Structure formats: structure tokens, C-alpha cells
Amino acid sequence: MTLKKITVLLTLGVLVALYVAFDLNRFFSLDYLKHSQQSFEHLYAEQPLKVISLYFVVYVAVTALSFPGAVILTLAGGAIFGLGWGTLIISFASSIGATLAFLMARFVLRDSIEARFGPRLAEFNQGLEKEGAFYLFTLRLVPLVPFFVINLLMGLTHMKVSTYYGVSQLGMLAGTLVYVNAGTQLGQLDSLQGILSPALLGSFVLLGFFPLLARQVASRLQQRQVFARWKHLKPKAFDRNLIVIGGGAGGLVSAYIAAVVKAKVTLVEAHKLGGDCLNYGCVPSKALIKSARVAHQMQHASRYGLSDSTPTFSFKAVMQRVFDVIAAIEPHDSAARYTALGVDVVQGYARIVNPWTVAITRPDGQVQVLTTRAIVIAAGARPFVPPLPGLETVGFLTSDTLWHAFAQLDEIPKRLLVLGGGPMGCELAQSFQRLGAQVTQVDMAQRLMGREDEEVSQIVQASLERDGVQVLTGHQALRCESSTSTSAIRPAGQNFGPGVLITQHLGQEVRLEFDALLCAVGREARLTGYGLEDLGIPTQRTVATNAYLQTIYPNIFAAGDVAGPYQLTHVAAHQAWYATVNALFGEVKKFKVDYTVIPWATFTDPEVARVGLNEQEAREKNIAYELTQFDLADLDRAIADSDAQGFVKVLTVPGKDKILGVTLVGAQAGELLAEYVLAMKHGLGLNKILGTIHTYPTLAEANKYAAGAWKRAHPPKRLLEWAHKYHAWRRGLK
Ligand SMILES: Cc1cc2nc3c(=O)[nH]c(=O)nc-3n(C[C@H](O)[C@H](O)[C@H](O)COP(=O)(O)OP(=O)(O)OC[C@H]3O[C@@H](n4cnc5c(N)ncnc54)[C@H](O)[C@@H]3O)c2cc1C
């Protein structure tokens, strides 16, 4: 705690002590007020401005310091100033006082509370950002919740001060009026309890419910409003319960769930079932990574007591294997499989015509129009291509075009430039380097994989550089130019070609020649061309949805890359469950999508896997954590595999074994993470991991050793002292 905070706390303590010592409470009793009413009125008649000012200051001080007495002061206000002036003065004084109390609680407590309960509060704060003003207003209307409690609790949130003040002033007005009015008839008052009769309290509670009710009504009205211009098109009966647009990871899971629960569902895919993941993303990249890893192991076979050898291979065969792998997995996502499961699979381009109608243009040009109760948009994302001058002219590859383009080649391009230092760029840069290309990887950021902790970036960069990749961070791509080399002519029909990328680095222009440029700078959600614009469905970088994955049309949902915020296959599937269940059963019960435990992995060598917070995020969010690290250099299996690089890094709540996040770097990190994902999801701490038998010798033991390292740092001191005494006693010592 800082000196300033300690000073504020001490000052508060002294003021409370003085309040008690001088028994100031006696001035805030109904009897005292009744006795002194006449003299107050007299004083007010003589010096109105002075009395108002003094009253105002005392009122603000009492409410700001959360001292008891605000009720008596309010009655006094009514008695002295009358209903109109009394209400006006008190309305401002109470709001200012409340806001000061709110600020005080924020200054003294918020940081430490956030440091302790940050992850749980983050979600609460997000909700509050959207609806905080509304809930505050409701609380203010019902004087059952003590106002000082509201000030204290709200101070711990991120609500804007101006919002807090404004909403408080408005919300407290009704209560203020009642008490000021009671003050104007002070003579007839026998007790404070009498002011709030059960009937009046009931009215306040009703008043408190009013905004909730009003919101329900407003939400219904809003729904009616978005539907209004389509109302005449609403069918009496529907062809389908659900239409799913897009047959990638999200869409397939959505259609599957709908079919399982016996809904009539149509899945529309414009291109290839399986979407990005199967055809251009996870599957081909992981197949390539495996070939590259084998090649790398051959080159470094001496690590295992064998002779290093330069792998001889046909690049065409490597790429063919990529397509063989896709073909082997394809049946899992095939129309035949989903049809057998009960899904109506349609090949075609879907367009939402109105909230209940989807038009599907089939490959032969025929249009099928289907009506539906609900729609799940799972249209995915496409590679983002930066607006670099000259890029289109020179030609480039993306994850969409890479696989087919390279499958045509006999040789891997000699100089491959990978633009982008994220997970995808790193995985592909390393793999193509290992398969014989000279890869240059360029990123404008100062380090690769910027979402991970700095030491992770360093390990990944070092590993890429060991393999021979030229990693150029801090290089901002400016433009592309045609190559001056005469041999560098783009072959006919090829969508990429040789060229030069000009970057800016430390104020200087740098020229980077390449034979192929792979753009891997991220992917953007597909947001146009299928009806969002016509229906006025808001989009920013993704389709805007609420916590139920609903768009502004309550029967139209979005899941997967098109909905964000993550771009991962398993998150697309996770969201698909929520979108589908809410779409089909939302009238009965809706579920808010849960993003609390989201794992991911980058399949570089070594792999990087993460769930929850890393140090970087914990610091950004000001969340206190304790760090436990176990180095794979000490792990028997990793040593036996000659692969003992990396670590397990666990962040826990200080003093507790509760896991806040884990970063794993090393061989099979993506697999090892699963244990921590399970632990976090089900609230199991490091003690539970430590108490679980792990097979020897496995890499998974690293998780147990990390838990052991945490335990050694938190020994049960008391118990050990007693154990020490017990053993001494057993040896006959005193
Ligand atoms: C190189 C690369 C590697 C990756 N590696 C991983 C990884 O290791 N792990 C991981 O979790 N994720 C990985 N990803 C990300 C992963 O592929 C995506 O997050 C995932 O595919 C998203 O699924 P989706 O269903 O949202 O979208 P998509 O899979 O893109 O599916 C959307 C589908 O909708 C169709 N569509 C669009 N509009 C229409 C329309 N109007 N009518 C009909 N159909 C339409 C598209 O044709 C597409 O098939 C990788 C991505 C890339 C590019």
C-alpha cells in the first residue's frame, strides 16, 4: 500500500475516532433535531446563505465519510429549507458526498482488490461497462440497500465518475423527496422507522423493479423494431429450425448439435466442408510441420548417436503428403457423414434475405430459398492482405493459396519471405526453412509472438534462427518492387513471383529480395456479401454479438472466426454449442458464452502452449500473481529424448494453489497443456496435480514437478514444526 493510501486511511481513522470521542452522534438524533428545529429556523431566517453553505458542507462530509446521520440531516433539510429548496440542496450534497465516498473507496481499495480477484472482476467489470449505469440506477431507487455500501462497492469497479455522479443524483431523487417531505412535517414524526412505512417501502421496491421491467419492455420493443420492416415477410410456418451458414469448424459443430437434438437443420457451404482448418489451416500446416520436423531430425541425427544426413526428398511428395493428410481427415467433415447424422447439407452460397429467409445459390446457378426459425452465421475469416503498394503486381501467397500453389512446384522456392511474426508466420517460416528454403521472416513489432511473454518470444526466435531463418523484427513493410534480377521472372499462371520487399528499419530502407512472399499477418472476418449489410447487422472487426452470441436480430447468431474474439478451431466449436443451443432453446433458457478457460498452442519447435494469464497480461491487468517455474532441463524424459529445452511456468494466486495461467514451452507442450486446462476449468489447484500419479518417464511429469516446486515454496510450516517435535520426542529428547 502506498504512503498516500496509508495517509488517507489514517486520516479516516482519526476522523472516526474524533466522531466517537466527542460523541457527535448525539447531534444526529431525531430528538436533538426536534429540540433544535426552532433555533435552526431562526438562524436560517437571519443568515440564509451561511446556513445553507454550512449545511451543505456538513452533509457532503457526512456522506463522503460514510458516517451515520444522512437521514437526520435530510429531515433537517426538509424542516429548515422546505420541500423545494431542501430537495435541491440535498440532491447535490448527497450526490457529491456519494461520489467522494466512491472515489475514496476506489483510491484506497481498488488496486489491491483487483490484484487479488482480478480475473473474476474482469468479467464483472465488462458487464458493468455495458449495464452498470442501469443497475446503479435500480439500486439507488430502492433505499433498502445502504447507500454507503453502494458507494464502497461501486468504487471498486471501473465505472466512470461522471456516470456514477449523474446516475446517483437521478436515482436518489425519489428517496430524497420522501425524506425531505417527512422533514417538513417534523413535528408529527415520532420515529425514523415511521418515515418508511411498509407501504412506502413496497412502493420503492416496485420503483426499483420498474427499470428492470422497463428494460424487458424496451428490449421487446427493440426486437420488434428490428423486426418491424420485415414483419410482413415472417412466415407462418418454417422450413427449418436452423440454417447454418458456413461448413467450417463452427458450422459443422453447430449443425451436428442441431441434428442431435432433432431439429431440422440445413448446413450451407459455399466452398469446401471443413473450412479453413481442414483445407488451409490447422491440418495442412500440421502435416507440413511433421515432414519438416523429420527432415530436421535427420539433419541432426547425431544428437541421437546416429549420423547427421541431408534428407533427400521431392518437395512435390512432401506437398502431396499434405494433401493426403487432408484427404484422410476429410471424411470426418464430409457431407456423407453429416447427412447420415441428420443434417441437410447443401453446397452453395448462402445469403440472408430477411431474418427468417436464406437464399442459397447452388453451383449450377439455381437458387433455393428456405425459411427458418433461426440462423447461425459461421462464415469464418479470410487472410488479411495489407495495402502494400506493389504487392498485387509482384504477386503473393496467403494461407488460402499457398498449399495448391506449392503443390505445383518441383522445388521449394529458394528465398521465401514470410511477412508476419505471429503463430502462423512462425510455424510456416520454421517448416519451410527446415525443408530447404532460405526464409526471411519480417515483422514490424519488436519481437515475434507478441502476445506471449518476452522470454517465450526469445526462445522461439532463437530456435528459428538456429534453423537458419533470418528473423527481422522492427521492420515495417513499406512496398514491394519487381526484382531487378533477370532470372526473377514470374512464371505464367503463377499467382506469386519474385520481387523485393522494402522495409523500414531504424529509419533506413532495407531491400529484401525474395522468390515467393507469404503474407501471414492475420485474418479478417468475412462480413460482406451475404446479407449482413441489407439487414443492418452491425459489424466492427467481427459480427457484433451479445453474450449469447446473438446479433441485433434475436434469432440470428454468430460463431467462430466471424464472431471473434479468438481465431481458433476449438473456440469456434465451443461458440457453436452456445449459438446453437441458444438459437434452438433460447426461448426457454439462454446461456452466456464462457471464455474463462481458453487454451491455445503454437506448433513451432519447441511448441508454445498457453491457458489463462501469462506474466505480461497479469502485469497489464494489474493482477497479483506468484510465479512457479520448472525447467525441462531437469526432466528425465526430456533428457532421454535429447529435447530438454523449455519450461512450465505457472501463475497462481499469491499464497494459494489456484492456477491463474500456464505457459508451456517445449516438446509436446500442446499436449501437456490439457492437464492444466482441465484443472483450471474445474477449479483444481496445484495440490491436486501434485497428488495425481503421473507415468514415469513422461513429459507430462513436468506438470507434477511444477506443482512440486510450488509446494516446496509453500511448506506446511506449523505441521513440520510439530513433526520435528514429534520425532525428537520419539528419539527420547525433550
Ligand atoms: C495456416 C493456419 C493455421 C492454423 N492453425 C490452427 C491451429 O493449429 N489451431 C487452431 O485452433 N486454429 C488454427 N487455425 C485457425 C482455424 O483454422 C480457424 O480458427 C477455424 O477454421 C475457424 O473456423 P470457422 O468455422 O469459424 O471458419 P472457417 O473454417 O473459415 O469456415 C467458414 C466457412 O464458411 C464458408 N462460407 C463463408 N461464407 C459463406 C456463405 N455466404 N455461404 C456459404 N458458406 C460460406 C467458407 O467457405 C468456409 O468454409 C489456423 C488457421 C490458419 C490459416
Short mmCIF file of N, CA and C and ligand atoms in Angstrom, two decimals, residues 244-252 267-286 289 346-352 358-360 377-383 398-400 402-403 423-425 427-428 520 523 526 528-531 559-563 566-573 575 599-603, ligand 1:
data_model
loop_
_atom_site.label_atom_id
_atom_site.label_comp_id
_atom_site.label_asym_id
_atom_site.label_seq_id
_atom_site.Cartn_x
_atom_site.Cartn_y
_atom_site.Cartn_z
N VAL A 244 -27.47 -23.06 -40.94
CA VAL A 244 -26.10 -22.71 -40.56
C VAL A 244 -25.36 -22.29 -41.81
N ILE A 245 -24.77 -21.09 -41.76
CA ILE A 245 -24.05 -20.58 -42.94
C ILE A 245 -22.56 -20.80 -42.73
N GLY A 246 -21.99 -21.70 -43.49
CA GLY A 246 -20.56 -21.99 -43.39
C GLY A 246 -20.32 -23.36 -42.77
N GLY A 247 -19.56 -24.17 -43.49
CA GLY A 247 -19.31 -25.54 -43.01
C GLY A 247 -17.89 -25.74 -42.52
N GLY A 248 -17.35 -24.74 -41.80
CA GLY A 248 -16.04 -24.92 -41.16
C GLY A 248 -16.24 -25.48 -39.75
N ALA A 249 -15.21 -25.28 -38.91
CA ALA A 249 -15.25 -25.87 -37.56
C ALA A 249 -16.53 -25.45 -36.82
N GLY A 250 -16.86 -24.15 -36.88
CA GLY A 250 -18.03 -23.66 -36.17
C GLY A 250 -19.32 -24.20 -36.74
N GLY A 251 -19.46 -24.10 -38.05
CA GLY A 251 -20.70 -24.50 -38.71
C GLY A 251 -20.98 -25.98 -38.58
N LEU A 252 -19.94 -26.80 -38.71
CA LEU A 252 -20.12 -28.25 -38.62
C LEU A 252 -20.63 -28.64 -37.23
N LEU A 267 -27.17 -27.12 -43.43
CA LEU A 267 -25.82 -26.56 -43.36
C LEU A 267 -25.42 -26.16 -44.78
N VAL A 268 -25.09 -24.88 -44.96
CA VAL A 268 -24.75 -24.41 -46.30
C VAL A 268 -23.25 -24.11 -46.37
N GLU A 269 -22.58 -24.70 -47.33
CA GLU A 269 -21.15 -24.42 -47.51
C GLU A 269 -20.92 -24.02 -48.96
N ALA A 270 -20.27 -22.87 -49.12
CA ALA A 270 -20.06 -22.34 -50.47
C ALA A 270 -18.88 -23.03 -51.15
N HIS A 271 -17.93 -23.47 -50.37
CA HIS A 271 -16.68 -23.93 -50.98
C HIS A 271 -16.39 -25.36 -50.54
N LYS A 272 -15.62 -25.53 -49.46
CA LYS A 272 -15.26 -26.88 -49.05
C LYS A 272 -15.66 -27.10 -47.60
N LEU A 273 -16.36 -28.20 -47.34
CA LEU A 273 -16.67 -28.54 -45.95
C LEU A 273 -15.36 -28.73 -45.19
N GLY A 274 -15.39 -28.38 -43.95
CA GLY A 274 -14.14 -28.44 -43.15
C GLY A 274 -13.50 -27.07 -43.04
N GLY A 275 -13.87 -26.16 -43.98
CA GLY A 275 -13.44 -24.76 -43.90
C GLY A 275 -11.93 -24.60 -43.86
N ASP A 276 -11.53 -23.51 -43.23
CA ASP A 276 -10.12 -23.13 -43.13
C ASP A 276 -9.28 -24.20 -42.48
N CYS A 277 -9.76 -24.73 -41.40
CA CYS A 277 -8.95 -25.62 -40.57
C CYS A 277 -8.51 -26.84 -41.37
N LEU A 278 -9.47 -27.49 -41.99
CA LEU A 278 -9.14 -28.70 -42.73
C LEU A 278 -8.38 -28.41 -44.02
N ASN A 279 -8.81 -27.39 -44.72
CA ASN A 279 -8.29 -27.20 -46.08
C ASN A 279 -7.08 -26.27 -46.20
N TYR A 280 -7.00 -25.26 -45.33
CA TYR A 280 -5.92 -24.27 -45.50
C TYR A 280 -5.18 -23.94 -44.20
N GLY A 281 -5.67 -24.47 -43.09
CA GLY A 281 -5.14 -24.01 -41.81
C GLY A 281 -4.46 -25.08 -41.00
N CYS A 282 -5.13 -25.46 -39.93
CA CYS A 282 -4.54 -26.37 -38.95
C CYS A 282 -3.99 -27.64 -39.60
N VAL A 283 -4.83 -28.30 -40.39
CA VAL A 283 -4.45 -29.63 -40.89
C VAL A 283 -3.24 -29.57 -41.84
N PRO A 284 -3.30 -28.79 -42.93
CA PRO A 284 -2.10 -28.77 -43.80
C PRO A 284 -0.86 -28.26 -43.08
N SER A 285 -1.04 -27.27 -42.20
CA SER A 285 0.16 -26.73 -41.54
C SER A 285 0.78 -27.77 -40.61
N LYS A 286 -0.07 -28.52 -39.93
CA LYS A 286 0.50 -29.52 -39.01
C LYS A 286 1.10 -30.69 -39.78
N ILE A 289 4.44 -29.40 -40.82
CA ILE A 289 5.33 -29.31 -39.66
C ILE A 289 5.97 -30.68 -39.38
N VAL A 346 -26.08 -28.61 -47.87
CA VAL A 346 -26.29 -28.01 -49.19
C VAL A 346 -25.02 -27.31 -49.65
N GLN A 347 -24.60 -27.63 -50.84
CA GLN A 347 -23.45 -26.94 -51.43
C GLN A 347 -23.97 -25.69 -52.12
N GLY A 348 -23.50 -24.53 -51.70
CA GLY A 348 -23.98 -23.30 -52.33
C GLY A 348 -23.61 -22.09 -51.49
N TYR A 349 -23.91 -20.93 -52.04
CA TYR A 349 -23.58 -19.67 -51.36
C TYR A 349 -24.85 -19.12 -50.70
N ALA A 350 -24.80 -18.97 -49.39
CA ALA A 350 -25.99 -18.53 -48.67
C ALA A 350 -26.04 -17.02 -48.54
N ARG A 351 -27.22 -16.48 -48.65
CA ARG A 351 -27.41 -15.04 -48.42
C ARG A 351 -28.68 -14.87 -47.57
N ILE A 352 -28.53 -14.10 -46.49
CA ILE A 352 -29.69 -13.88 -45.61
C ILE A 352 -30.56 -12.81 -46.27
N VAL A 358 -33.30 -17.58 -46.03
CA VAL A 358 -31.95 -17.66 -46.59
C VAL A 358 -32.08 -18.17 -48.02
N ALA A 359 -31.42 -17.44 -48.93
CA ALA A 359 -31.40 -17.88 -50.34
C ALA A 359 -30.05 -18.53 -50.61
N ILE A 360 -30.09 -19.73 -51.18
CA ILE A 360 -28.84 -20.45 -51.43
C ILE A 360 -28.64 -20.60 -52.93
N ILE A 377 -24.57 -17.83 -38.16
CA ILE A 377 -23.57 -17.41 -39.14
C ILE A 377 -22.22 -17.95 -38.68
N ALA A 378 -21.62 -18.79 -39.51
CA ALA A 378 -20.29 -19.33 -39.17
C ALA A 378 -19.43 -19.22 -40.43
N ALA A 379 -19.38 -17.98 -40.96
CA ALA A 379 -18.76 -17.76 -42.27
C ALA A 379 -17.24 -17.60 -42.21
N GLY A 380 -16.66 -17.66 -41.03
CA GLY A 380 -15.21 -17.69 -40.90
C GLY A 380 -14.49 -16.40 -41.24
N ALA A 381 -13.20 -16.54 -41.58
CA ALA A 381 -12.36 -15.38 -41.87
C ALA A 381 -11.50 -15.69 -43.09
N ARG A 382 -10.94 -14.64 -43.63
CA ARG A 382 -10.03 -14.81 -44.78
C ARG A 382 -8.71 -14.11 -44.45
N PRO A 383 -7.64 -14.49 -45.16
CA PRO A 383 -6.35 -13.86 -44.86
C PRO A 383 -6.44 -12.35 -45.07
N THR A 398 -1.02 -16.53 -49.68
CA THR A 398 -1.62 -16.47 -48.34
C THR A 398 -1.88 -17.93 -47.94
N SER A 399 -2.40 -18.11 -46.74
CA SER A 399 -2.71 -19.49 -46.33
C SER A 399 -3.75 -20.11 -47.25
N ASP A 400 -4.57 -19.27 -47.90
CA ASP A 400 -5.59 -19.78 -48.82
C ASP A 400 -4.97 -20.33 -50.11
N LEU A 402 -1.45 -20.80 -50.68
CA LEU A 402 -0.13 -21.42 -50.50
C LEU A 402 -0.08 -22.90 -50.89
N TRP A 403 -1.04 -23.67 -50.37
CA TRP A 403 -0.94 -25.11 -50.47
C TRP A 403 -1.04 -25.59 -51.91
N PRO A 423 1.83 -16.61 -34.62
CA PRO A 423 1.95 -18.07 -34.59
C PRO A 423 2.03 -18.70 -35.98
N MET A 424 1.13 -18.27 -36.89
CA MET A 424 1.09 -18.86 -38.22
C MET A 424 2.40 -18.59 -38.97
N GLY A 425 2.87 -17.35 -38.93
CA GLY A 425 4.12 -16.98 -39.60
C GLY A 425 5.28 -17.79 -39.06
N GLU A 427 5.24 -20.78 -37.43
CA GLU A 427 5.13 -22.21 -37.77
C GLU A 427 5.59 -22.44 -39.21
N LEU A 428 5.09 -21.61 -40.14
CA LEU A 428 5.39 -21.83 -41.56
C LEU A 428 6.83 -21.46 -41.89
N ALA A 520 1.36 -13.51 -43.94
CA ALA A 520 0.76 -14.19 -42.78
C ALA A 520 0.59 -13.18 -41.65
N ARG A 523 -5.91 -12.67 -40.04
CA ARG A 523 -7.07 -12.95 -40.88
C ARG A 523 -8.23 -12.06 -40.46
N ARG A 526 -15.17 -12.64 -42.40
CA ARG A 526 -15.96 -12.41 -43.63
C ARG A 526 -17.26 -11.71 -43.21
N THR A 528 -19.04 -9.41 -45.56
CA THR A 528 -19.83 -8.80 -46.64
C THR A 528 -20.31 -9.85 -47.65
N GLY A 529 -21.34 -9.45 -48.35
CA GLY A 529 -21.78 -10.25 -49.49
C GLY A 529 -22.83 -11.30 -49.20
N TYR A 530 -23.18 -11.46 -47.91
CA TYR A 530 -24.20 -12.49 -47.65
C TYR A 530 -25.35 -11.98 -46.77
N GLY A 531 -25.56 -10.67 -46.81
CA GLY A 531 -26.80 -10.14 -46.26
C GLY A 531 -26.68 -9.31 -44.99
N ALA A 559 -20.92 -17.51 -34.78
CA ALA A 559 -19.94 -18.30 -34.04
C ALA A 559 -18.68 -18.47 -34.89
N GLY A 560 -17.58 -18.68 -34.22
CA GLY A 560 -16.31 -18.94 -34.92
C GLY A 560 -15.56 -17.65 -35.25
N ASP A 561 -14.68 -17.75 -36.24
CA ASP A 561 -13.83 -16.60 -36.59
C ASP A 561 -14.65 -15.37 -36.95
N VAL A 562 -15.83 -15.58 -37.50
CA VAL A 562 -16.65 -14.43 -37.92
C VAL A 562 -17.16 -13.65 -36.71
N ALA A 563 -17.22 -14.34 -35.55
CA ALA A 563 -17.71 -13.69 -34.33
C ALA A 563 -16.57 -13.20 -33.45
N TYR A 566 -11.53 -14.80 -30.58
CA TYR A 566 -10.42 -15.72 -30.81
C TYR A 566 -10.53 -16.27 -32.23
N GLN A 567 -9.44 -16.69 -32.80
CA GLN A 567 -9.49 -17.33 -34.12
C GLN A 567 -8.86 -18.70 -33.99
N LEU A 568 -9.62 -19.59 -33.40
CA LEU A 568 -9.11 -20.93 -33.12
C LEU A 568 -10.23 -21.93 -33.40
N THR A 569 -9.84 -23.08 -33.89
CA THR A 569 -10.83 -24.10 -34.24
C THR A 569 -11.65 -24.52 -33.02
N HIS A 570 -10.97 -24.78 -31.91
CA HIS A 570 -11.71 -25.27 -30.74
C HIS A 570 -12.61 -24.19 -30.15
N VAL A 571 -12.25 -22.92 -30.34
CA VAL A 571 -13.13 -21.86 -29.84
C VAL A 571 -14.36 -21.75 -30.75
N ALA A 572 -14.14 -21.93 -32.05
CA ALA A 572 -15.27 -21.92 -32.99
C ALA A 572 -16.28 -23.00 -32.58
N ALA A 573 -15.76 -24.19 -32.25
CA ALA A 573 -16.64 -25.30 -31.86
C ALA A 573 -17.34 -24.98 -30.53
N GLN A 575 -18.03 -21.99 -29.29
CA GLN A 575 -19.07 -20.98 -29.52
C GLN A 575 -20.27 -21.58 -30.22
N PRO A 599 -7.58 -22.39 -24.08
CA PRO A 599 -6.19 -22.76 -24.35
C PRO A 599 -5.81 -22.54 -25.81
N TRP A 600 -4.53 -22.43 -26.09
CA TRP A 600 -4.08 -22.45 -27.48
C TRP A 600 -2.60 -22.87 -27.53
N ALA A 601 -2.20 -23.26 -28.73
CA ALA A 601 -0.81 -23.70 -28.88
C ALA A 601 -0.26 -23.24 -30.21
N THR A 602 1.04 -22.99 -30.24
CA THR A 602 1.74 -22.69 -31.48
C THR A 602 2.73 -23.82 -31.70
N PHE A 603 2.64 -24.43 -32.89
CA PHE A 603 3.36 -25.68 -33.09
C PHE A 603 4.73 -25.48 -33.73
C1 LIG B 1 -2.34 -21.57 -41.51
C2 LIG B 1 -3.35 -21.66 -40.40
C3 LIG B 1 -3.07 -22.47 -39.33
C4 LIG B 1 -3.99 -22.59 -38.30
N1 LIG B 1 -3.69 -23.39 -37.25
C5 LIG B 1 -4.57 -23.53 -36.23
C6 LIG B 1 -4.29 -24.39 -35.14
O1 LIG B 1 -3.25 -25.03 -35.09
N2 LIG B 1 -5.21 -24.49 -34.16
C7 LIG B 1 -6.39 -23.80 -34.17
O2 LIG B 1 -7.18 -23.92 -33.27
N3 LIG B 1 -6.67 -22.97 -35.21
C8 LIG B 1 -5.80 -22.82 -36.23
N4 LIG B 1 -6.11 -22.00 -37.28
C9 LIG B 1 -7.38 -21.24 -37.23
C10 LIG B 1 -8.57 -22.09 -37.65
O3 LIG B 1 -8.36 -22.61 -38.93
C11 LIG B 1 -9.84 -21.25 -37.61
O4 LIG B 1 -9.95 -20.63 -36.37
C12 LIG B 1 -11.09 -22.08 -37.85
O5 LIG B 1 -11.03 -22.71 -39.09
C13 LIG B 1 -12.34 -21.20 -37.77
O6 LIG B 1 -13.48 -21.94 -38.10
P1 LIG B 1 -14.81 -21.20 -38.60
O7 LIG B 1 -15.86 -22.25 -38.66
O8 LIG B 1 -15.08 -20.01 -37.80
O9 LIG B 1 -14.47 -20.66 -40.03
P2 LIG B 1 -13.95 -21.40 -41.34
O10 LIG B 1 -13.24 -22.65 -41.03
O11 LIG B 1 -13.24 -20.38 -42.12
O12 LIG B 1 -15.29 -21.80 -42.08
C14 LIG B 1 -16.12 -20.85 -42.65
C15 LIG B 1 -16.75 -21.46 -43.86
O13 LIG B 1 -17.84 -20.67 -44.25
C16 LIG B 1 -17.95 -20.72 -45.65
N5 LIG B 1 -18.74 -19.57 -46.07
C17 LIG B 1 -18.45 -18.26 -45.90
N6 LIG B 1 -19.45 -17.51 -46.35
C18 LIG B 1 -20.40 -18.35 -46.81
C19 LIG B 1 -21.68 -18.16 -47.41
N7 LIG B 1 -22.19 -16.96 -47.57
N8 LIG B 1 -22.39 -19.25 -47.75
C20 LIG B 1 -21.90 -20.48 -47.55
N9 LIG B 1 -20.70 -20.70 -47.00
C21 LIG B 1 -19.96 -19.66 -46.63
C22 LIG B 1 -16.50 -20.69 -46.12
O14 LIG B 1 -16.38 -21.23 -47.40
C23 LIG B 1 -15.83 -21.55 -45.04
O15 LIG B 1 -15.71 -22.88 -45.46
C24 LIG B 1 -5.22 -21.88 -38.34
C25 LIG B 1 -5.50 -21.07 -39.46
C26 LIG B 1 -4.58 -20.96 -40.46
C27 LIG B 1 -4.92 -20.10 -41.63
#
